[in-house]
Every structure is written in C-alpha cells, then in structure tokens.
Amino acid sequence: MSHEFPVITVDGPSGSGKGTICSLLSRELGWSLLDSGALYRLVGLAARHHGVALDDEAALVVLAAHLDVQFLTAQSGEVQIILEGEEVTDVIRTEECGADASQVAALGPVRDALLERQRAFVAEPGLIADGRDMGTVVFPDAVLKVYLTASAEERAKRRYNQLINKGLGASLQAITEDIRARDARDIGRSVAPLKPAEDAIKLDTTTMGIDEVLAEVLEQARHKGLR
C-alpha cells in the first residue's frame, strides 16, 4: 500500500506535543494536515449531535464512514476544525470530548471505518499525520515516522497550563489521573494499541522545548530528502 505522495507520521500519547509539532511541520513544509485524534473526538461529538449512544457500534460506524470534516490551517498557524459546516475547534478539546473519543477509539469496527477516511487525506505535496497509530496501522509505509513521548506529570502540566491560559478552570491532579487512565487504555487496548512503530524515531520531549523538537524532526525529514 504505497501512497502517491509522501506521509510523515507523528504518534505518541496525549500531551506529548504532537499537535503543535504537526501544525508547525504542516506550515513549514506546506503539507496537508490530518489530526486523527480529532477524528475520534469528532465521531463522539457527531454522536452527541445526532443522539447516538457511545456503545451503539453500528450507528457509530455509519457516522465514522461519512464524517464531514475539514482541517483548515489559518494564517496564524492555528488549525481550525469544521464538522458538518460548524467550527468545533475548541469544543472538541474539552475533557468530556476526550473521554468520549477514548471510548469510541476502543471499538474495532469504528476504527476500521475511520481507516479509509484517514487514508483519503493524503494529498499533494504530502501529508503530516498526527495520532496514536499513524505509523503502525494507518500509514505503515510512511517515509518518516516520529514517536513523541513525555512523562505523565509533564504532559498533565502542559494540559493544565493550556486550560488555565484559555481561562478555563482545571485541576492538575484530575488531569494527571485522566492522562494516566487514558495511557493505560490506549496502551492496553487489543485494537491498534499505542506503541512506536519499529522504524520510528523516538523523542522524549519532557525536557525539550517545541523549537528543539521541530528542529530535530525537520533534520530527520532532510535526511529522508523531504525538504
């Protein structure tokens, strides 16, 4: 299964910096962006909009296969997410949506439906794919695979600061517990568990700044002749 255009995958647990790195890479290289984690959140949100229960596998499969979504990179580099014509960028970042997404992602048939949906995002001149199983399952032949990680404490702190900066209330302890629980679910699930691809470049971002991480990934892209 080779793609007409190159794909760079960036996988890793929640809060490892994947989203920021991917939007910067997308802007730097001028490539399209796929935020696959958002797709699971979007299926969860679409389910709420359409009154579908999160354990109604058959109905969720239909929603997933026909998900009407666009990722638009604004001039500022911010990514806007449009679901069924409505901007939902901030809505899907709530903890509630994250918990829904994790439930949806554990359902094999829903993942299968989203698989084709995700591969359809590959476009000229290339695609940056952000997720948890991009390099292992969705794009196993990606030209460059990156796996970002960081300690649970550091990831919780980043998430906490993000929420506080947006003027939202947050509990560091609750976020830390949520991140640990989500990690356990994502690593332990039978379908497409969270793990680095064998040929992925692994970066621990606990003590790294975003600029350092970006420079390292761009250097790897240069090695692969992608710049």
PDB file of C-alpha atoms in Angstrom:
ATOM      1  CA  MET A   1       0.000   0.000   0.000  1.00  0.00           C
ATOM      2  CA  SER A   2       2.155   2.881  -1.182  1.00  0.00           C
ATOM      3  CA  HIS A   3       0.903   6.426  -1.456  1.00  0.00           C
ATOM      4  CA  GLU A   4       1.284   8.749  -4.376  1.00  0.00           C
ATOM      5  CA  PHE A   5       2.545  11.492  -2.055  1.00  0.00           C
ATOM      6  CA  PRO A   6       4.852  11.283   0.982  1.00  0.00           C
ATOM      7  CA  VAL A   7       3.494  10.951   4.522  1.00  0.00           C
ATOM      8  CA  ILE A   8       5.180  11.909   7.809  1.00  0.00           C
ATOM      9  CA  THR A   9       3.548  10.295  10.844  1.00  0.00           C
ATOM     10  CA  VAL A  10       3.812  11.711  14.369  1.00  0.00           C
ATOM     11  CA  ASP A  11       2.476   9.380  17.063  1.00  0.00           C
ATOM     12  CA  GLY A  12       2.508   9.482  20.841  1.00  0.00           C
ATOM     13  CA  PRO A  13       0.358   9.800  23.940  1.00  0.00           C
ATOM     14  CA  SER A  14      -1.893  12.733  24.781  1.00  0.00           C
ATOM     15  CA  GLY A  15       0.061  15.891  25.673  1.00  0.00           C
ATOM     16  CA  SER A  16       3.396  14.859  24.151  1.00  0.00           C
ATOM     17  CA  GLY A  17       3.380  17.891  21.828  1.00  0.00           C
ATOM     18  CA  LYS A  18       2.205  16.107  18.659  1.00  0.00           C
ATOM     19  CA  GLY A  19      -0.458  18.681  17.741  1.00  0.00           C
ATOM     20  CA  THR A  20       1.868  21.668  17.989  1.00  0.00           C
ATOM     21  CA  ILE A  21       4.686  19.923  16.123  1.00  0.00           C
ATOM     22  CA  CYS A  22       2.342  18.751  13.357  1.00  0.00           C
ATOM     23  CA  SER A  23       0.808  22.180  12.725  1.00  0.00           C
ATOM     24  CA  LEU A  24       4.328  23.715  12.640  1.00  0.00           C
ATOM     25  CA  LEU A  25       5.550  20.982  10.253  1.00  0.00           C
ATOM     26  CA  SER A  26       2.499  21.471   8.061  1.00  0.00           C
ATOM     27  CA  ARG A  27       3.204  25.198   7.836  1.00  0.00           C
ATOM     28  CA  GLU A  28       6.974  24.751   7.392  1.00  0.00           C
ATOM     29  CA  LEU A  29       6.657  22.170   4.584  1.00  0.00           C
ATOM     30  CA  GLY A  30       3.371  23.430   3.111  1.00  0.00           C
ATOM     31  CA  TRP A  31       1.804  19.968   3.507  1.00  0.00           C
ATOM     32  CA  SER A  32      -1.765  18.978   4.428  1.00  0.00           C
ATOM     33  CA  LEU A  33      -2.576  18.024   7.980  1.00  0.00           C
ATOM     34  CA  LEU A  34      -4.539  15.153   9.472  1.00  0.00           C
ATOM     35  CA  ASP A  35      -5.314  15.310  13.193  1.00  0.00           C
ATOM     36  CA  SER A  36      -6.514  11.727  13.596  1.00  0.00           C
ATOM     37  CA  GLY A  37      -7.123  12.101  17.331  1.00  0.00           C
ATOM     38  CA  ALA A  38      -9.607  14.821  16.459  1.00  0.00           C
ATOM     39  CA  LEU A  39     -11.476  12.335  14.237  1.00  0.00           C
ATOM     40  CA  TYR A  40     -12.338  10.182  17.257  1.00  0.00           C
ATOM     41  CA  ARG A  41     -13.395  13.291  19.182  1.00  0.00           C
ATOM     42  CA  LEU A  42     -15.447  14.349  16.148  1.00  0.00           C
ATOM     43  CA  VAL A  43     -17.197  10.968  15.962  1.00  0.00           C
ATOM     44  CA  GLY A  44     -18.009  11.354  19.674  1.00  0.00           C
ATOM     45  CA  LEU A  45     -19.316  14.886  19.103  1.00  0.00           C
ATOM     46  CA  ALA A  46     -21.304  13.885  15.997  1.00  0.00           C
ATOM     47  CA  ALA A  47     -22.808  11.065  18.087  1.00  0.00           C
ATOM     48  CA  ARG A  48     -23.966  13.621  20.680  1.00  0.00           C
ATOM     49  CA  HIS A  49     -25.339  15.897  17.938  1.00  0.00           C
ATOM     50  CA  HIS A  50     -27.259  13.035  16.347  1.00  0.00           C
ATOM     51  CA  GLY A  51     -28.366  11.411  19.616  1.00  0.00           C
ATOM     52  CA  VAL A  52     -26.330   8.241  19.063  1.00  0.00           C
ATOM     53  CA  ALA A  53     -25.234   6.269  22.159  1.00  0.00           C
ATOM     54  CA  LEU A  54     -21.458   5.692  22.517  1.00  0.00           C
ATOM     55  CA  ASP A  55     -21.995   1.924  22.711  1.00  0.00           C
ATOM     56  CA  ASP A  56     -24.170   1.777  19.578  1.00  0.00           C
ATOM     57  CA  GLU A  57     -21.420   0.336  17.390  1.00  0.00           C
ATOM     58  CA  ALA A  58     -23.455   0.053  14.161  1.00  0.00           C
ATOM     59  CA  ALA A  59     -24.638   3.691  14.265  1.00  0.00           C
ATOM     60  CA  LEU A  60     -21.146   4.931  15.161  1.00  0.00           C
ATOM     61  CA  VAL A  61     -19.675   3.061  12.166  1.00  0.00           C
ATOM     62  CA  VAL A  62     -22.067   4.925   9.845  1.00  0.00           C
ATOM     63  CA  LEU A  63     -21.136   8.275  11.426  1.00  0.00           C
ATOM     64  CA  ALA A  64     -17.407   7.485  11.138  1.00  0.00           C
ATOM     65  CA  ALA A  65     -17.559   6.415   7.497  1.00  0.00           C
ATOM     66  CA  HIS A  66     -19.378   9.589   6.454  1.00  0.00           C
ATOM     67  CA  LEU A  67     -17.710  12.089   8.785  1.00  0.00           C
ATOM     68  CA  ASP A  68     -17.929  15.521   7.143  1.00  0.00           C
ATOM     69  CA  VAL A  69     -14.769  17.200   8.425  1.00  0.00           C
ATOM     70  CA  GLN A  70     -12.149  19.705   7.264  1.00  0.00           C
ATOM     71  CA  PHE A  71      -8.838  20.764   8.846  1.00  0.00           C
ATOM     72  CA  LEU A  72      -8.018  24.333   7.830  1.00  0.00           C
ATOM     73  CA  THR A  73      -4.681  25.908   8.752  1.00  0.00           C
ATOM     74  CA  ALA A  74      -5.220  29.608   9.436  1.00  0.00           C
ATOM     75  CA  GLN A  75      -2.578  32.263   8.641  1.00  0.00           C
ATOM     76  CA  SER A  76      -1.581  32.207  12.327  1.00  0.00           C
ATOM     77  CA  GLY A  77      -0.715  28.512  12.040  1.00  0.00           C
ATOM     78  CA  GLU A  78      -3.711  27.635  14.219  1.00  0.00           C
ATOM     79  CA  VAL A  79      -5.707  24.696  12.923  1.00  0.00           C
ATOM     80  CA  GLN A  80      -9.457  25.175  12.534  1.00  0.00           C
ATOM     81  CA  ILE A  81     -11.667  22.100  12.599  1.00  0.00           C
ATOM     82  CA  ILE A  82     -15.011  22.167  10.789  1.00  0.00           C
ATOM     83  CA  LEU A  83     -17.630  19.474  11.434  1.00  0.00           C
ATOM     84  CA  GLU A  84     -20.741  19.460   9.244  1.00  0.00           C
ATOM     85  CA  GLY A  85     -20.122  23.129   8.420  1.00  0.00           C
ATOM     86  CA  GLU A  86     -19.711  24.212  12.045  1.00  0.00           C
ATOM     87  CA  GLU A  87     -16.441  25.289  13.652  1.00  0.00           C
ATOM     88  CA  VAL A  88     -15.767  22.967  16.600  1.00  0.00           C
ATOM     89  CA  THR A  89     -12.042  23.550  17.215  1.00  0.00           C
ATOM     90  CA  ASP A  90     -12.408  24.380  20.919  1.00  0.00           C
ATOM     91  CA  VAL A  91     -15.491  22.261  21.609  1.00  0.00           C
ATOM     92  CA  ILE A  92     -13.681  19.001  20.822  1.00  0.00           C
ATOM     93  CA  ARG A  93     -10.779  19.870  23.137  1.00  0.00           C
ATOM     94  CA  THR A  94     -12.872  19.573  26.296  1.00  0.00           C
ATOM     95  CA  GLU A  95     -12.087  16.746  28.730  1.00  0.00           C
ATOM     96  CA  GLU A  96     -15.595  15.381  28.118  1.00  0.00           C
ATOM     97  CA  CYS A  97     -14.908  15.059  24.382  1.00  0.00           C
ATOM     98  CA  GLY A  98     -11.563  13.422  25.151  1.00  0.00           C
ATOM     99  CA  ALA A  99     -13.228  10.796  27.308  1.00  0.00           C
ATOM    100  CA  ASP A 100     -15.848  10.139  24.597  1.00  0.00           C
ATOM    101  CA  ALA A 101     -13.083   9.785  21.996  1.00  0.00           C
ATOM    102  CA  SER A 102     -11.272   7.191  24.062  1.00  0.00           C
ATOM    103  CA  GLN A 103     -14.474   5.098  24.282  1.00  0.00           C
ATOM    104  CA  VAL A 104     -15.130   5.396  20.558  1.00  0.00           C
ATOM    105  CA  ALA A 105     -11.496   4.529  19.713  1.00  0.00           C
ATOM    106  CA  ALA A 106     -11.759   1.226  21.583  1.00  0.00           C
ATOM    107  CA  LEU A 107     -14.362  -0.073  19.093  1.00  0.00           C
ATOM    108  CA  GLY A 108     -12.705  -2.070  16.295  1.00  0.00           C
ATOM    109  CA  PRO A 109     -15.394  -1.559  13.616  1.00  0.00           C
ATOM    110  CA  VAL A 110     -15.351   2.217  14.198  1.00  0.00           C
ATOM    111  CA  ARG A 111     -11.547   2.277  13.789  1.00  0.00           C
ATOM    112  CA  ASP A 112     -11.927   0.280  10.543  1.00  0.00           C
ATOM    113  CA  ALA A 113     -14.450   2.802   9.189  1.00  0.00           C
ATOM    114  CA  LEU A 114     -12.127   5.691  10.058  1.00  0.00           C
ATOM    115  CA  LEU A 115      -9.114   3.951   8.497  1.00  0.00           C
ATOM    116  CA  GLU A 116     -10.249   4.592   4.913  1.00  0.00           C
ATOM    117  CA  ARG A 117     -11.457   8.059   5.909  1.00  0.00           C
ATOM    118  CA  GLN A 118      -7.929   8.850   7.170  1.00  0.00           C
ATOM    119  CA  ARG A 119      -6.088   7.493   4.140  1.00  0.00           C
ATOM    120  CA  ALA A 120      -8.241   9.734   1.946  1.00  0.00           C
ATOM    121  CA  PHE A 121      -6.462  12.771   3.453  1.00  0.00           C
ATOM    122  CA  VAL A 122      -3.212  12.051   1.559  1.00  0.00           C
ATOM    123  CA  ALA A 123      -2.749  14.876  -0.943  1.00  0.00           C
ATOM    124  CA  GLU A 124      -0.115  16.758  -2.910  1.00  0.00           C
ATOM    125  CA  PRO A 125       2.596  17.683  -1.928  1.00  0.00           C
ATOM    126  CA  GLY A 126       2.418  15.496   1.218  1.00  0.00           C
ATOM    127  CA  LEU A 127       0.614  14.796   4.485  1.00  0.00           C
ATOM    128  CA  ILE A 128       1.531  15.258   8.147  1.00  0.00           C
ATOM    129  CA  ALA A 129      -0.470  12.678  10.123  1.00  0.00           C
ATOM    130  CA  ASP A 130      -0.851  13.222  13.865  1.00  0.00           C
ATOM    131  CA  GLY A 131      -2.143  10.394  16.048  1.00  0.00           C
ATOM    132  CA  ARG A 132      -1.557   7.251  18.055  1.00  0.00           C
ATOM    133  CA  ASP A 133      -1.426   4.566  15.356  1.00  0.00           C
ATOM    134  CA  MET A 134      -0.469   6.538  12.238  1.00  0.00           C
ATOM    135  CA  GLY A 135       2.926   4.857  11.772  1.00  0.00           C
ATOM    136  CA  THR A 136       1.836   1.416  12.959  1.00  0.00           C
ATOM    137  CA  VAL A 137      -1.587   0.951  11.338  1.00  0.00           C
ATOM    138  CA  VAL A 138      -2.832   3.766   9.116  1.00  0.00           C
ATOM    139  CA  PHE A 139       0.357   4.637   7.181  1.00  0.00           C
ATOM    140  CA  PRO A 140       2.760   1.727   7.816  1.00  0.00           C
ATOM    141  CA  ASP A 141       4.823   2.727   4.757  1.00  0.00           C
ATOM    142  CA  ALA A 142       5.190   6.404   5.739  1.00  0.00           C
ATOM    143  CA  VAL A 143       8.519   7.830   4.618  1.00  0.00           C
ATOM    144  CA  LEU A 144       9.257   9.279   8.087  1.00  0.00           C
ATOM    145  CA  LYS A 145       7.785   8.104  11.399  1.00  0.00           C
ATOM    146  CA  VAL A 146       8.213  10.042  14.626  1.00  0.00           C
ATOM    147  CA  TYR A 147       7.132   8.936  18.115  1.00  0.00           C
ATOM    148  CA  LEU A 148       6.918  11.681  20.764  1.00  0.00           C
ATOM    149  CA  THR A 149       6.597  10.965  24.435  1.00  0.00           C
ATOM    150  CA  ALA A 150       6.971  12.778  27.784  1.00  0.00           C
ATOM    151  CA  SER A 151       6.363  11.942  31.440  1.00  0.00           C
ATOM    152  CA  ALA A 152       2.710  11.850  32.567  1.00  0.00           C
ATOM    153  CA  GLU A 153       3.458  14.675  35.054  1.00  0.00           C
ATOM    154  CA  GLU A 154       4.933  16.911  32.354  1.00  0.00           C
ATOM    155  CA  ARG A 155       2.056  16.192  29.956  1.00  0.00           C
ATOM    156  CA  ALA A 156      -0.511  16.962  32.677  1.00  0.00           C
ATOM    157  CA  LYS A 157       1.279  20.231  33.471  1.00  0.00           C
ATOM    158  CA  ARG A 158       1.186  21.288  29.785  1.00  0.00           C
ATOM    159  CA  ARG A 159      -2.519  20.470  29.530  1.00  0.00           C
ATOM    160  CA  TYR A 160      -3.233  22.315  32.792  1.00  0.00           C
ATOM    161  CA  ASN A 161      -1.378  25.446  31.608  1.00  0.00           C
ATOM    162  CA  GLN A 162      -3.219  25.305  28.262  1.00  0.00           C
ATOM    163  CA  LEU A 163      -6.596  25.287  30.005  1.00  0.00           C
ATOM    164  CA  ILE A 164      -5.649  28.000  32.514  1.00  0.00           C
ATOM    165  CA  ASN A 165      -4.359  30.214  29.668  1.00  0.00           C
ATOM    166  CA  LYS A 166      -7.727  29.813  27.957  1.00  0.00           C
ATOM    167  CA  GLY A 167      -9.407  30.997  31.144  1.00  0.00           C
ATOM    168  CA  LEU A 168     -10.851  27.556  31.904  1.00  0.00           C
ATOM    169  CA  GLY A 169     -10.835  26.046  35.376  1.00  0.00           C
ATOM    170  CA  ALA A 170      -8.723  22.913  35.789  1.00  0.00           C
ATOM    171  CA  SER A 171      -7.358  20.575  38.435  1.00  0.00           C
ATOM    172  CA  LEU A 172      -3.782  19.386  37.891  1.00  0.00           C
ATOM    173  CA  GLN A 173      -4.436  16.254  39.932  1.00  0.00           C
ATOM    174  CA  ALA A 174      -7.563  15.344  37.954  1.00  0.00           C
ATOM    175  CA  ILE A 175      -5.757  15.908  34.641  1.00  0.00           C
ATOM    176  CA  THR A 176      -2.814  13.756  35.763  1.00  0.00           C
ATOM    177  CA  GLU A 177      -5.160  10.937  36.738  1.00  0.00           C
ATOM    178  CA  ASP A 178      -7.061  11.277  33.462  1.00  0.00           C
ATOM    179  CA  ILE A 179      -3.818  11.125  31.443  1.00  0.00           C
ATOM    180  CA  ARG A 180      -2.648   8.007  33.310  1.00  0.00           C
ATOM    181  CA  ALA A 181      -6.024   6.312  32.781  1.00  0.00           C
ATOM    182  CA  ARG A 182      -6.043   7.249  29.092  1.00  0.00           C
ATOM    183  CA  ASP A 183      -2.480   5.954  28.641  1.00  0.00           C
ATOM    184  CA  ALA A 184      -3.424   2.646  30.246  1.00  0.00           C
ATOM    185  CA  ARG A 185      -6.481   2.350  27.967  1.00  0.00           C
ATOM    186  CA  ASP A 186      -4.583   3.322  24.811  1.00  0.00           C
ATOM    187  CA  ILE A 187      -1.585   1.078  25.509  1.00  0.00           C
ATOM    188  CA  GLY A 188      -3.691  -1.848  26.729  1.00  0.00           C
ATOM    189  CA  ARG A 189      -6.387  -1.998  24.067  1.00  0.00           C
ATOM    190  CA  SER A 190      -6.452  -5.024  21.781  1.00  0.00           C
ATOM    191  CA  VAL A 191      -7.024  -2.985  18.598  1.00  0.00           C
ATOM    192  CA  ALA A 192      -4.126  -0.799  17.430  1.00  0.00           C
ATOM    193  CA  PRO A 193      -2.550  -0.224  20.854  1.00  0.00           C
ATOM    194  CA  LEU A 194      -0.406   2.879  21.370  1.00  0.00           C
ATOM    195  CA  LYS A 195       3.231   1.961  20.663  1.00  0.00           C
ATOM    196  CA  PRO A 196       6.072   3.261  18.496  1.00  0.00           C
ATOM    197  CA  ALA A 197       6.459   1.749  15.017  1.00  0.00           C
ATOM    198  CA  GLU A 198       9.634  -0.370  14.835  1.00  0.00           C
ATOM    199  CA  ASP A 199      11.200   2.116  12.418  1.00  0.00           C
ATOM    200  CA  ALA A 200      10.031   5.266  14.242  1.00  0.00           C
ATOM    201  CA  ILE A 201      12.393   7.935  15.560  1.00  0.00           C
ATOM    202  CA  LYS A 202      11.618   8.245  19.284  1.00  0.00           C
ATOM    203  CA  LEU A 203      11.886  11.605  21.045  1.00  0.00           C
ATOM    204  CA  ASP A 204      11.282  12.156  24.761  1.00  0.00           C
ATOM    205  CA  THR A 205      10.060  15.767  24.933  1.00  0.00           C
ATOM    206  CA  THR A 206       9.879  16.012  28.758  1.00  0.00           C
ATOM    207  CA  THR A 207      12.781  18.484  28.902  1.00  0.00           C
ATOM    208  CA  MET A 208      12.714  19.677  25.274  1.00  0.00           C
ATOM    209  CA  GLY A 209      11.277  22.943  24.002  1.00  0.00           C
ATOM    210  CA  ILE A 210       8.972  22.948  20.946  1.00  0.00           C
ATOM    211  CA  ASP A 211      11.699  24.605  18.805  1.00  0.00           C
ATOM    212  CA  GLU A 212      14.162  21.829  19.670  1.00  0.00           C
ATOM    213  CA  VAL A 213      11.640  19.125  18.798  1.00  0.00           C
ATOM    214  CA  LEU A 214      10.725  20.816  15.498  1.00  0.00           C
ATOM    215  CA  ALA A 215      14.405  21.269  14.547  1.00  0.00           C
ATOM    216  CA  GLU A 216      15.074  17.573  15.231  1.00  0.00           C
ATOM    217  CA  VAL A 217      12.102  16.392  13.141  1.00  0.00           C
ATOM    218  CA  LEU A 218      12.990  18.747  10.253  1.00  0.00           C
ATOM    219  CA  GLU A 219      16.559  17.428  10.389  1.00  0.00           C
ATOM    220  CA  GLN A 220      15.209  13.847  10.072  1.00  0.00           C
ATOM    221  CA  ALA A 221      12.986  14.979   7.174  1.00  0.00           C
ATOM    222  CA  ARG A 222      16.059  16.453   5.489  1.00  0.00           C
ATOM    223  CA  HIS A 223      17.843  13.082   5.871  1.00  0.00           C
ATOM    224  CA  LYS A 224      14.930  11.482   4.038  1.00  0.00           C
ATOM    225  CA  GLY A 225      15.169  14.057   1.247  1.00  0.00           C
ATOM    226  CA  LEU A 226      11.816  15.621   2.127  1.00  0.00           C
ATOM    227  CA  ARG A 227      12.918  19.261   2.127  1.00  0.00           C
TER     228      ARG A 227
END
